[in-house]
Amino acid sequence: MVVVTTIRRDVLTLPAAELGPNNPLPPLRPLDEMHRIDERDREGLPRDMARQIGYEPLRSVLPERIRDGYGRQRAPRETDAIVIENDRLRATVLPGYGGRVVSLFHKPSQRELLYRNPVLQPACFALNGAWFSGGIEWNIGATGHTTLSCSPVHAARVPAPDGGEMLRLWEWERLRDLPFQVDLWLPDGSDFLYVGVRVRNPHEKPAPVYWWSNIAVPEERRVLAPAEEAWHFGYERRLRRVPVPSYEEVDRTYPLNSTFPADYFYEVPDGRRRWIAALDDEGDGLVQTSTDVLRGRKLFVWGSGSGGRRWQEWLTAPGTGGYCEIQAGLARTQLEHVRLDPESEVSWLEAYGPLTGNAAAVHGADWEAARAEVEDRLEASLPRIDVDAAYAAWAPYADTEPGEVLAVGSGWGALEVLRAAYKLPGTPFDESTLGEAQAPWLELLRSGAFPEPRRVGPPGETLVASHWRDMLETAPAVPLAEYHLGVAQWHAGDLAQAVRSWERALELAPSLWPLLRCLAVADQEAGHRERAADRYAEAFDDLCRERRDHGVVWTAATAALGREAIGALLAVRRVGDARAVWERLRPATRGRGRFRLIEAQLLVAEGEVGAARAVFDAGFEVADLREGAEVISELWARVTDEPLPERYEFRMRPPRE
């Protein structure tokens, strides 16, 4: 057999905004994650679902950092891509952005099967900030978009079960300390992209696992799945069971029929084939199916309301059509985490391809007939037994060592492998990938002491897993080690001990502001708002005395600390002190949209409502506006009774009664 599938490097040139520097402050609290339910809704849930909703929710995004340094100025930029192609399909992957599949093009029909975003515009949707819309993304870690959304992953060629080649993507997911891999291949003559996924727990303790494959498709579709009920979750954070396709006399399988953004987690009965499809008016579109381990299916809609439409514009270019998301996950809903036993793994196979159904049946009022039409067409083009067979054929190849390296991810996996001598066949984490970020932790591992920095600067990243915390506890108690120990203790929930570690470090530390900032957060969490404000003001003073230049790192630190300090000072009505912090920010920082909003908040607090209105009238864009945030509309309501201008309309839920 002659295999004609190819894998090649390519370069995409897209209008893209620069990611900018990471926020140098440790994220002691999570960003406002919208996927938390009202406690009233826990009663009456299926037992396994209720248990998994309560299992190991994320406390923070440590050891990751928040990615909020991007803006909204786009320019043509070259982005490395990998293309896997046969005579039927062409898939384009961005290894520098979490391994996102940004395009799946079907050659015979000349159709793009995904929603392909024409720009690369970060927005604050990932657990740690920066994320962008479009394509197929691999969400691992915890409820929400992965912290790897805008980070590189390892990529290499690997032999495929049919004698050709696969593209392997792999990384070490740091929120849960779990290695994973995604193998993509196109069998010769196949209309379906096969994707083998494996998540491993190499530790001696169980680990919470989260996985949702997220597929963006044009929203002018009907979304079909083998379900008669769904769990509806909106931005008012209520979870309720609703009928499919219609409830409240509206067919919700058409994304534009909903007014507000919402999730619909389909209740797929046990024994039914797992699939989800999005088909246009002609009955054409994309179908995703999998082996049964990937049990969940979901539809996310932006809806037809003004907030959803504004977000759609925000994430792409003017004049671009909207999209919805069809998804597949390990649990019923994205509110859940699944237990993975010690020294075990979970794996499955997915398939993505075109589907054409009879339009009258697909869009007919008979929901059972519509589902049967899709299921019959799927079975004719890719039988369920063939998916199971493809998984069985792939499984022995999951351990095959990669060949030519096509992209390099982070060095964190290499550090963990060195620490514990893990054997992870198929996903090598080579020592050559270790870099500057890992260097002090490698020194701690080898010498038992955390090195003091050679020059003054913001502290690096903190590793918070229990094994690193144990090493920090036995290391010499130099200030930087105490700082990192406090962060690790805070993450573990030992808040009092974290405070003691930071207070001990203050006595000898050459740099006070990182410690004072951590203590300020602790004060806020304990309800001591005045003391928190004092410490924030002192921390910002110390930073301004210490900063050495106008470089990227110091500017990012000043902006991040200044933003938090102003918020803490305004919370206790110390408006003059907040203004003093504002005045010492870099002019370029004050010109950013986030800080124009802060300026308007300051002006309102000073009683200068007219001047605050002038800030709105001049216009600003908060590049890192968080999904679900209502800070702009709330401030506007303090400035005027006039309707909120469309440019500031980002509300994702009905108005509060």
XYZ file of C-alpha atoms in Angstrom:
657
model
C 0.000 0.000 0.000
C 1.274 3.464 -0.912
C 0.573 5.940 1.867
C 0.131 9.478 0.588
C -0.399 11.242 3.911
C 2.179 13.980 4.515
C 3.265 16.067 7.486
C 5.127 19.291 6.813
C 6.104 22.537 8.452
C 4.449 25.722 7.254
C 4.117 29.365 8.244
C 0.820 31.208 8.580
C 0.768 34.984 8.292
C -2.145 36.374 10.266
C -3.122 39.760 11.681
C -2.120 39.094 15.282
C -1.733 40.975 18.544
C 1.464 40.390 20.492
C 1.051 38.303 23.623
C 3.309 40.596 25.627
C 4.832 39.763 29.018
C 3.205 37.583 31.652
C 1.980 39.195 34.846
C 4.932 38.777 37.267
C 2.742 38.607 40.405
C 1.869 35.090 41.616
C -1.872 34.458 41.096
C -2.837 33.730 44.694
C -6.506 33.885 43.694
C -8.064 32.510 40.523
C -9.444 34.760 37.856
C -13.218 34.968 38.115
C -14.162 31.593 36.677
C -17.777 31.628 35.574
C -18.339 27.856 35.724
C -19.401 27.615 39.354
C -22.932 26.665 40.222
C -25.426 28.064 42.654
C -25.475 25.840 45.745
C -29.243 25.481 45.369
C -28.681 23.448 42.215
C -26.605 20.705 43.848
C -29.673 18.978 45.266
C -31.225 16.396 42.983
C -28.212 15.965 40.699
C -27.188 12.460 39.628
C -24.934 11.039 42.324
C -21.789 10.714 40.187
C -22.275 14.186 38.778
C -22.670 15.777 42.212
C -19.581 13.960 43.461
C -17.471 15.078 40.502
C -18.645 18.679 40.757
C -17.296 18.730 44.306
C -14.074 16.874 43.492
C -10.888 18.980 43.693
C -12.090 22.326 42.320
C -9.278 24.635 41.304
C -8.076 26.990 44.061
C -5.724 29.050 41.902
C -3.872 28.785 38.601
C -0.530 28.382 40.360
C 2.128 27.485 39.320
C 1.109 29.251 36.089
C 1.212 33.012 35.683
C -1.561 35.240 34.379
C -1.133 36.222 30.739
C -2.484 39.767 30.481
C 0.262 41.614 28.633
C -1.429 41.572 25.220
C -3.190 44.445 23.517
C -5.514 44.864 20.566
C -3.123 46.322 18.013
C -2.884 43.672 15.299
C -0.254 43.478 12.595
C 0.677 40.725 10.101
C 2.851 38.237 11.979
C 4.305 34.910 10.961
C 3.195 31.936 13.045
C 4.742 28.472 12.799
C 2.302 25.803 11.667
C 2.320 22.075 10.966
C 0.150 20.698 8.170
C -1.025 17.086 8.042
C -2.655 16.181 4.745
C -3.991 13.306 2.662
C -5.929 13.285 -0.606
C -9.183 14.179 1.211
C -8.381 16.446 4.180
C -5.854 19.060 5.229
C -5.432 19.918 8.927
C -3.383 22.933 10.050
C -1.998 22.939 13.593
C -0.345 25.731 15.603
C 2.158 24.099 18.003
C 2.972 27.467 19.567
C -0.653 27.908 20.647
C -1.491 24.743 22.532
C -1.549 22.585 19.406
C -4.739 24.282 18.167
C -6.131 22.862 14.918
C -7.018 26.139 13.215
C -8.256 24.631 9.956
C -9.743 21.349 8.739
C -10.282 21.624 4.997
C -12.217 19.009 3.023
C -10.786 18.892 -0.488
C -13.546 17.121 -2.478
C -16.214 19.596 -1.354
C -13.797 22.551 -1.063
C -15.251 23.310 2.369
C -13.669 24.493 5.583
C -15.237 22.314 8.266
C -14.329 24.533 11.224
C -14.810 28.157 12.106
C -11.466 29.559 10.989
C -10.685 32.837 12.705
C -8.947 35.208 10.249
C -7.087 36.941 13.104
C -5.172 35.901 16.189
C -6.576 38.116 18.918
C -5.970 37.123 22.554
C -8.780 37.701 25.033
C -9.248 36.868 28.714
C -11.043 33.523 28.514
C -8.382 30.989 29.539
C -7.890 30.004 33.154
C -4.751 32.168 33.109
C -5.931 34.865 30.732
C -4.879 34.835 27.091
C -6.971 32.694 24.729
C -8.220 33.063 21.171
C -11.240 31.720 19.316
C -11.591 29.295 16.439
C -10.581 25.771 15.427
C -10.204 22.746 17.704
C -8.549 23.220 21.086
C -7.503 20.616 23.641
C -8.701 21.723 27.078
C -6.975 19.908 29.923
C -6.424 20.828 33.563
C -9.515 22.275 35.216
C -12.867 23.826 34.435
C -12.302 26.400 31.712
C -10.034 27.005 28.749
C -6.589 25.486 29.276
C -3.631 27.516 30.504
C -1.839 26.196 27.397
C -4.143 28.130 25.044
C -1.344 30.492 24.019
C 1.674 28.389 25.027
C 3.928 26.076 23.000
C 3.674 22.296 23.110
C 6.114 19.649 21.913
C 5.472 18.211 18.456
C 7.101 15.428 16.437
C 6.553 12.802 13.760
C 5.531 9.344 14.971
C 4.726 6.145 13.039
C 0.995 5.681 12.475
C -0.951 2.401 12.669
C -1.461 2.309 8.881
C 2.255 2.532 8.097
C 2.226 6.280 7.555
C 2.963 9.065 10.022
C 1.157 10.742 12.891
C 1.693 14.175 14.356
C 2.213 13.865 18.100
C 1.616 16.818 20.410
C 2.523 16.528 24.090
C 3.160 18.608 27.186
C 3.217 18.579 30.969
C -0.016 20.144 32.238
C 1.041 22.091 35.323
C -2.242 22.721 37.172
C -2.635 18.999 37.845
C 0.966 17.896 37.136
C -0.088 15.439 34.427
C 1.582 14.626 31.098
C -0.692 14.203 28.078
C -0.441 13.557 24.369
C -2.580 14.141 21.288
C -1.835 12.033 18.194
C -3.320 13.220 14.889
C -3.313 11.190 11.696
C -5.114 10.884 8.390
C -5.365 7.340 7.019
C -4.935 7.174 3.270
C -8.218 8.012 1.553
C -9.981 8.879 4.811
C -12.483 11.711 5.145
C -11.870 11.716 8.898
C -9.063 13.115 11.008
C -8.268 10.602 13.748
C -7.133 11.903 17.118
C -5.777 9.611 19.824
C -5.566 11.202 23.266
C -3.882 9.926 26.411
C -3.610 11.513 29.866
C -1.306 9.844 32.400
C -1.022 10.059 36.159
C 2.527 8.999 37.045
C 2.119 9.906 40.715
C 1.438 7.722 43.745
C -1.780 9.592 44.527
C -4.994 9.964 42.528
C -5.375 13.092 40.423
C -8.377 15.086 39.184
C -8.646 15.072 35.393
C -10.524 17.448 33.120
C -10.734 17.191 29.340
C -12.937 18.850 26.749
C -12.163 18.960 23.043
C -13.593 22.294 21.929
C -14.632 22.700 18.272
C -15.595 26.093 16.860
C -18.022 25.955 13.915
C -20.046 28.652 12.122
C -23.170 29.433 14.144
C -25.604 29.321 11.214
C -26.069 25.619 11.892
C -28.319 23.174 13.639
C -26.445 21.261 16.320
C -27.518 17.666 16.813
C -26.543 15.069 19.413
C -28.094 11.761 20.588
C -29.971 13.282 23.524
C -33.458 14.287 24.602
C -32.331 16.279 27.621
C -29.519 18.680 28.441
C -28.095 20.490 31.441
C -28.422 24.215 30.798
C -25.848 26.516 32.396
C -25.861 30.266 31.857
C -23.888 33.197 33.186
C -26.355 33.611 36.018
C -24.654 30.378 37.250
C -27.804 28.257 37.484
C -27.701 24.624 36.386
C -30.977 23.026 35.342
C -32.182 20.084 33.274
C -34.063 21.105 30.125
C -35.645 19.207 27.231
C -33.962 18.965 23.812
C -34.478 20.378 21.232
C -36.934 22.934 22.640
C -37.668 24.522 25.963
C -39.676 27.653 26.705
C -41.155 27.013 23.234
C -37.851 27.798 21.473
C -35.694 25.303 19.548
C -32.313 25.758 21.237
C -30.428 23.524 18.784
C -30.138 26.605 16.552
C -27.495 28.812 18.241
C -29.051 32.121 17.217
C -32.381 31.180 18.803
C -30.928 31.839 22.256
C -30.649 35.428 23.449
C -27.824 35.098 25.960
C -24.628 33.030 25.970
C -25.170 29.589 27.487
C -23.927 26.014 27.717
C -26.045 22.976 26.887
C -24.523 19.753 28.203
C -26.311 16.910 26.485
C -27.448 13.909 28.511
C -26.321 11.111 26.171
C -27.854 7.798 27.331
C -25.542 4.936 28.215
C -24.995 2.624 25.271
C -25.652 5.277 22.627
C -22.912 6.181 20.183
C -21.079 9.354 21.195
C -21.295 12.053 18.529
C -22.197 15.675 17.879
C -22.750 17.442 14.557
C -23.303 20.986 13.269
C -25.069 21.132 9.883
C -26.091 24.070 7.704
C -29.315 24.711 5.785
C -28.226 22.294 3.058
C -27.514 19.533 5.558
C -23.718 19.905 5.240
C -21.240 20.373 8.035
C -18.959 18.670 10.529
C -19.452 15.656 12.757
C -17.311 14.584 15.710
C -17.474 11.104 17.208
C -15.377 9.105 19.635
C -14.954 5.941 21.626
C -17.253 5.806 24.640
C -14.738 7.029 27.251
C -15.296 10.561 25.983
C -18.888 10.564 27.205
C -19.920 14.234 27.336
C -21.210 16.438 24.511
C -21.929 20.143 24.680
C -23.147 23.134 22.696
C -22.025 26.641 23.631
C -23.888 29.561 22.063
C -23.167 33.270 22.134
C -26.810 33.980 21.374
C -28.425 36.810 19.472
C -28.327 39.420 22.246
C -26.212 42.550 22.120
C -23.606 41.256 24.601
C -22.995 38.019 22.724
C -22.761 39.826 19.396
C -20.259 42.294 20.859
C -18.070 39.474 22.143
C -18.155 37.866 18.709
C -16.881 41.103 17.168
C -14.284 41.449 19.929
C -12.724 38.064 19.222
C -12.312 38.415 15.469
C -12.303 40.883 12.582
C -15.159 43.164 11.470
C -17.513 41.506 9.023
C -16.559 37.976 10.070
C -19.397 35.543 10.699
C -20.109 34.327 14.191
C -19.455 30.914 15.647
C -20.669 28.466 18.246
C -18.793 25.621 19.931
C -19.530 21.922 19.912
C -17.524 19.987 22.450
C -16.730 16.526 23.793
C -15.512 15.742 27.298
C -14.777 13.113 29.916
C -17.752 14.026 32.126
C -21.361 15.097 31.622
C -20.521 18.752 32.238
C -17.549 21.078 32.452
C -18.296 21.634 36.121
C -16.854 18.205 36.943
C -13.426 16.651 37.424
C -12.845 12.911 37.062
C -10.604 10.856 39.355
C -7.569 9.232 37.716
C -6.044 6.519 39.868
C -2.346 6.523 40.811
C 0.074 5.302 38.143
C -2.710 4.879 35.612
C -3.916 6.490 32.419
C -7.042 7.260 30.437
C -7.175 7.274 26.634
C -9.660 7.428 23.798
C -9.990 8.091 20.084
C -11.848 10.932 18.366
C -12.718 11.389 14.693
C -13.571 14.632 12.878
C -14.952 14.823 9.367
C -17.620 16.052 6.943
C -21.211 14.911 7.034
C -24.022 15.516 4.582
C -27.564 14.713 5.598
C -30.966 15.184 4.033
C -31.711 18.835 4.788
C -35.454 18.280 5.260
C -34.818 15.552 7.805
C -32.002 17.380 9.577
C -34.076 20.539 10.004
C -37.437 18.870 10.456
C -39.644 19.233 13.505
C -39.283 15.533 14.347
C -36.220 15.503 16.629
C -35.953 11.730 16.655
C -35.975 11.637 12.854
C -33.352 14.391 12.653
C -31.033 12.514 15.000
C -31.616 9.251 13.188
C -30.728 10.892 9.876
C -27.380 12.089 11.211
C -26.655 8.836 13.009
C -27.420 6.775 9.898
C -25.228 8.974 7.700
C -22.413 8.818 10.237
C -22.667 5.037 10.461
C -22.521 4.785 6.660
C -19.413 6.976 6.391
C -17.626 5.903 9.579
C -19.124 2.873 11.343
C -18.927 2.796 15.109
C -17.038 -0.494 14.941
C -14.382 1.195 12.793
C -13.787 3.865 15.440
C -13.300 1.180 18.071
C -10.965 -0.692 15.726
C -8.967 2.473 15.024
C -8.541 2.994 18.762
C -7.342 -0.589 19.207
C -4.902 -0.137 16.326
C -3.602 3.159 17.730
C -3.148 2.075 21.356
C 0.114 0.109 20.786
C 1.573 3.117 18.961
C 0.924 5.515 21.856
C 4.239 4.437 23.418
C 6.241 4.717 20.191
C 9.097 7.151 20.583
C 8.839 10.280 18.410
C 11.066 10.782 15.392
C 11.813 14.192 13.917
C 11.042 16.976 16.383
C 8.873 19.651 14.761
C 8.335 22.008 17.713
C 9.523 22.354 21.300
C 7.342 23.089 24.318
C 8.315 24.006 27.871
C 11.005 22.565 30.124
C 8.686 21.867 33.067
C 8.105 18.260 32.078
C 11.850 17.666 31.866
C 12.234 19.037 35.390
C 9.564 16.674 36.732
C 11.075 13.681 34.954
C 14.474 14.515 36.431
C 12.971 14.839 39.885
C 11.098 11.547 39.929
C 12.748 9.495 37.154
C 9.354 8.909 35.534
C 9.199 6.480 32.618
C 6.879 8.016 30.046
C 7.355 6.142 26.774
C 6.123 8.075 23.781
C 6.378 11.505 25.417
C 10.034 12.317 26.082
C 10.770 15.376 28.177
C 14.406 15.895 27.297
C 16.877 17.772 29.507
C 17.724 19.962 26.519
C 14.363 21.693 26.997
C 15.299 23.003 30.460
C 15.641 26.780 30.434
C 16.059 29.848 32.589
C 12.683 29.416 34.317
C 13.595 25.941 35.515
C 17.194 26.779 36.540
C 16.622 27.740 40.209
C 14.378 24.730 40.749
C 16.970 22.461 39.221
C 19.480 23.916 41.677
C 17.079 23.249 44.555
C 16.634 19.684 43.353
C 20.365 19.030 43.071
C 21.759 20.978 46.029
C 18.841 21.307 48.422
C 19.190 25.107 48.449
C 17.241 27.714 46.508
C 19.667 30.161 44.874
C 19.485 33.841 45.609
C 19.267 35.984 42.443
C 22.349 37.686 41.047
C 20.446 40.888 40.364
C 17.334 42.492 41.790
C 14.147 41.793 39.909
C 10.639 40.356 40.261
C 10.743 36.780 41.607
C 10.339 33.969 39.099
C 7.599 31.376 39.010
C 6.795 29.293 42.086
C 6.321 25.528 41.937
C 3.595 24.550 44.381
C 3.227 20.759 44.195
C 3.715 18.987 47.522
C 7.118 17.542 46.574
C 8.511 20.994 45.768
C 6.940 22.444 48.905
C 8.673 19.756 50.949
C 12.016 20.698 49.393
C 11.455 24.378 50.159
C 10.628 23.563 53.781
C 13.993 21.845 54.263
C 16.034 24.349 52.244
C 18.075 27.084 53.957
C 15.675 29.853 54.963
C 16.974 32.592 52.693
C 14.408 35.288 51.792
C 13.637 34.082 48.263
C 13.149 30.497 49.445
C 10.795 31.755 52.170
C 8.866 33.776 49.596
C 8.380 30.738 47.351
C 7.568 28.544 50.343
C 4.845 30.971 51.369
C 3.306 30.880 47.897
C 3.351 27.051 47.932
C 1.823 26.956 51.407
C -0.869 29.405 50.354
C -1.730 27.190 47.394
C -1.967 24.183 49.732
C -4.492 26.034 51.889
C -2.116 26.617 54.814
C -2.734 30.351 54.861
C -1.456 31.058 58.340
C 1.845 29.324 57.688
C 2.180 31.171 54.375
C 1.855 34.484 56.204
C 4.509 33.418 58.712
C 6.902 32.484 55.891
C 6.429 35.850 54.170
C 6.820 37.743 57.447
C 10.071 35.888 58.212
C 11.399 36.748 54.771
C 10.658 40.457 55.306
C 13.304 40.659 58.013
C 16.217 40.015 55.629
C 14.834 40.439 52.124
C 16.584 42.978 49.886
C 13.336 43.292 47.946
C 10.231 43.914 50.069
C 7.452 44.588 47.594
C 6.816 40.974 46.475
C 6.367 39.921 50.112
C 4.255 42.951 51.043
C 1.984 42.288 48.104
C 1.464 38.659 49.170
C 0.708 39.787 52.715
C -1.743 42.362 51.348
C -3.647 39.628 49.519
C -3.706 37.587 52.733
C -5.120 40.602 54.574
C -7.834 41.000 51.961
C -8.795 37.353 52.241
C -8.979 37.707 56.032
C -11.175 40.813 55.778
C -8.507 43.277 56.944
C -9.052 45.783 54.157
C -7.362 48.783 55.789
C -4.203 46.819 56.552
C -4.263 45.410 53.037
C -4.409 48.948 51.658
C -1.464 49.970 53.866
C 0.620 47.073 52.637
C -0.264 47.666 49.001
C 0.746 51.319 49.308
C 4.020 50.337 50.992
C 4.669 47.642 48.382
C 4.158 50.083 45.521
C 6.465 52.626 47.151
C 9.145 49.966 47.520
C 8.746 48.840 43.915
C 9.112 52.393 42.619
C 12.336 52.801 44.615
C 13.705 49.463 43.460
C 12.862 49.276 39.769
C 16.010 49.591 37.712
C 14.850 50.523 34.219
C 11.943 51.008 31.851
C 12.213 47.464 30.500
C 9.383 45.044 29.867
C 9.645 43.125 33.153
C 9.740 46.158 35.447
C 6.965 47.873 33.501
C 4.777 44.778 33.779
C 5.445 44.531 37.520
C 4.631 48.214 38.063
C 1.403 47.935 36.086
C 0.263 44.759 37.840
C 1.018 45.968 41.350
C -0.317 49.449 40.659
C -3.593 48.035 39.392
C -4.080 45.923 42.524
C -2.977 48.743 44.838
C -5.429 51.249 43.356
C -8.257 48.753 43.745
C -7.374 48.073 47.385
C -7.081 51.784 48.198
C -10.360 52.691 46.518
C -12.057 49.861 48.436
C -11.339 51.749 51.679
C -11.978 55.180 50.130
C -8.376 56.344 50.231
C -8.823 58.167 46.972
C -5.816 60.473 47.338
C -3.472 57.542 47.920
C -4.971 55.743 44.932
C -4.370 58.842 42.785
C -0.747 58.934 43.976
C -0.242 55.370 42.743
C -1.854 56.250 39.423
C 0.477 59.205 38.912
C 3.571 57.004 39.276
C 2.524 54.505 36.591
C 4.361 54.721 33.286
C 2.619 57.004 30.762
C 2.345 54.090 28.319
C 0.663 52.031 31.040
C -1.842 54.778 31.816
C -2.739 54.872 28.146
C -3.795 51.219 28.012
C -7.514 50.497 27.965
C -7.549 48.714 31.326
C -5.968 51.764 32.958
C -8.259 54.211 31.167
C -11.086 52.326 32.881
C -9.231 52.629 36.193
C -8.828 56.353 35.546
C -12.590 56.658 35.123
C -13.085 54.768 38.402
C -10.691 57.173 40.118
C -12.505 60.186 38.722
C -15.874 58.894 39.926
C -14.383 58.312 43.382
C -13.080 61.910 43.321
C -16.526 63.214 42.423
C -15.452 64.186 38.910
C -18.316 62.439 37.140
C -18.133 64.685 34.094
C -14.453 63.911 33.623
C -15.202 60.196 33.980
C -17.866 60.525 31.292
C -15.278 62.201 29.069
C -13.067 59.106 29.402
C -15.947 56.975 28.133
C -16.697 59.421 25.332
C -13.046 59.432 24.207
C -13.226 55.651 23.985
C -11.123 52.815 25.371
C -10.776 49.076 24.905
C -9.988 46.843 27.891
C -7.967 44.173 26.101
C -8.020 41.791 29.067
C -11.704 42.181 29.927
C -12.689 38.923 31.624
C -15.382 36.656 30.259
C -18.589 37.570 32.075
C -17.154 40.779 33.588
C -19.639 43.624 34.120
C -17.266 46.262 35.493
C -17.687 48.573 32.487
C -21.481 48.564 32.552
C -21.527 48.971 36.346
C -19.262 52.019 36.185
C -21.274 53.495 33.318
C -24.390 53.255 35.480
C -22.614 55.366 38.124
C -21.756 57.994 35.518
C -25.060 58.383 33.686
C -28.591 57.053 33.282
C -28.175 56.878 29.505
C -28.188 53.500 27.733
C -24.833 51.737 27.606
C -23.109 52.390 24.250
C -22.759 49.310 22.041
C -18.965 49.453 22.160
C -19.099 48.801 25.928
C -21.835 46.161 25.846
C -20.288 42.879 27.037
C -23.001 41.628 29.383
C -23.589 37.895 29.076
C -26.679 37.396 31.215
C -30.121 38.899 31.723
C -30.275 42.068 33.844
C -30.604 41.467 37.585
C -34.142 41.811 38.852
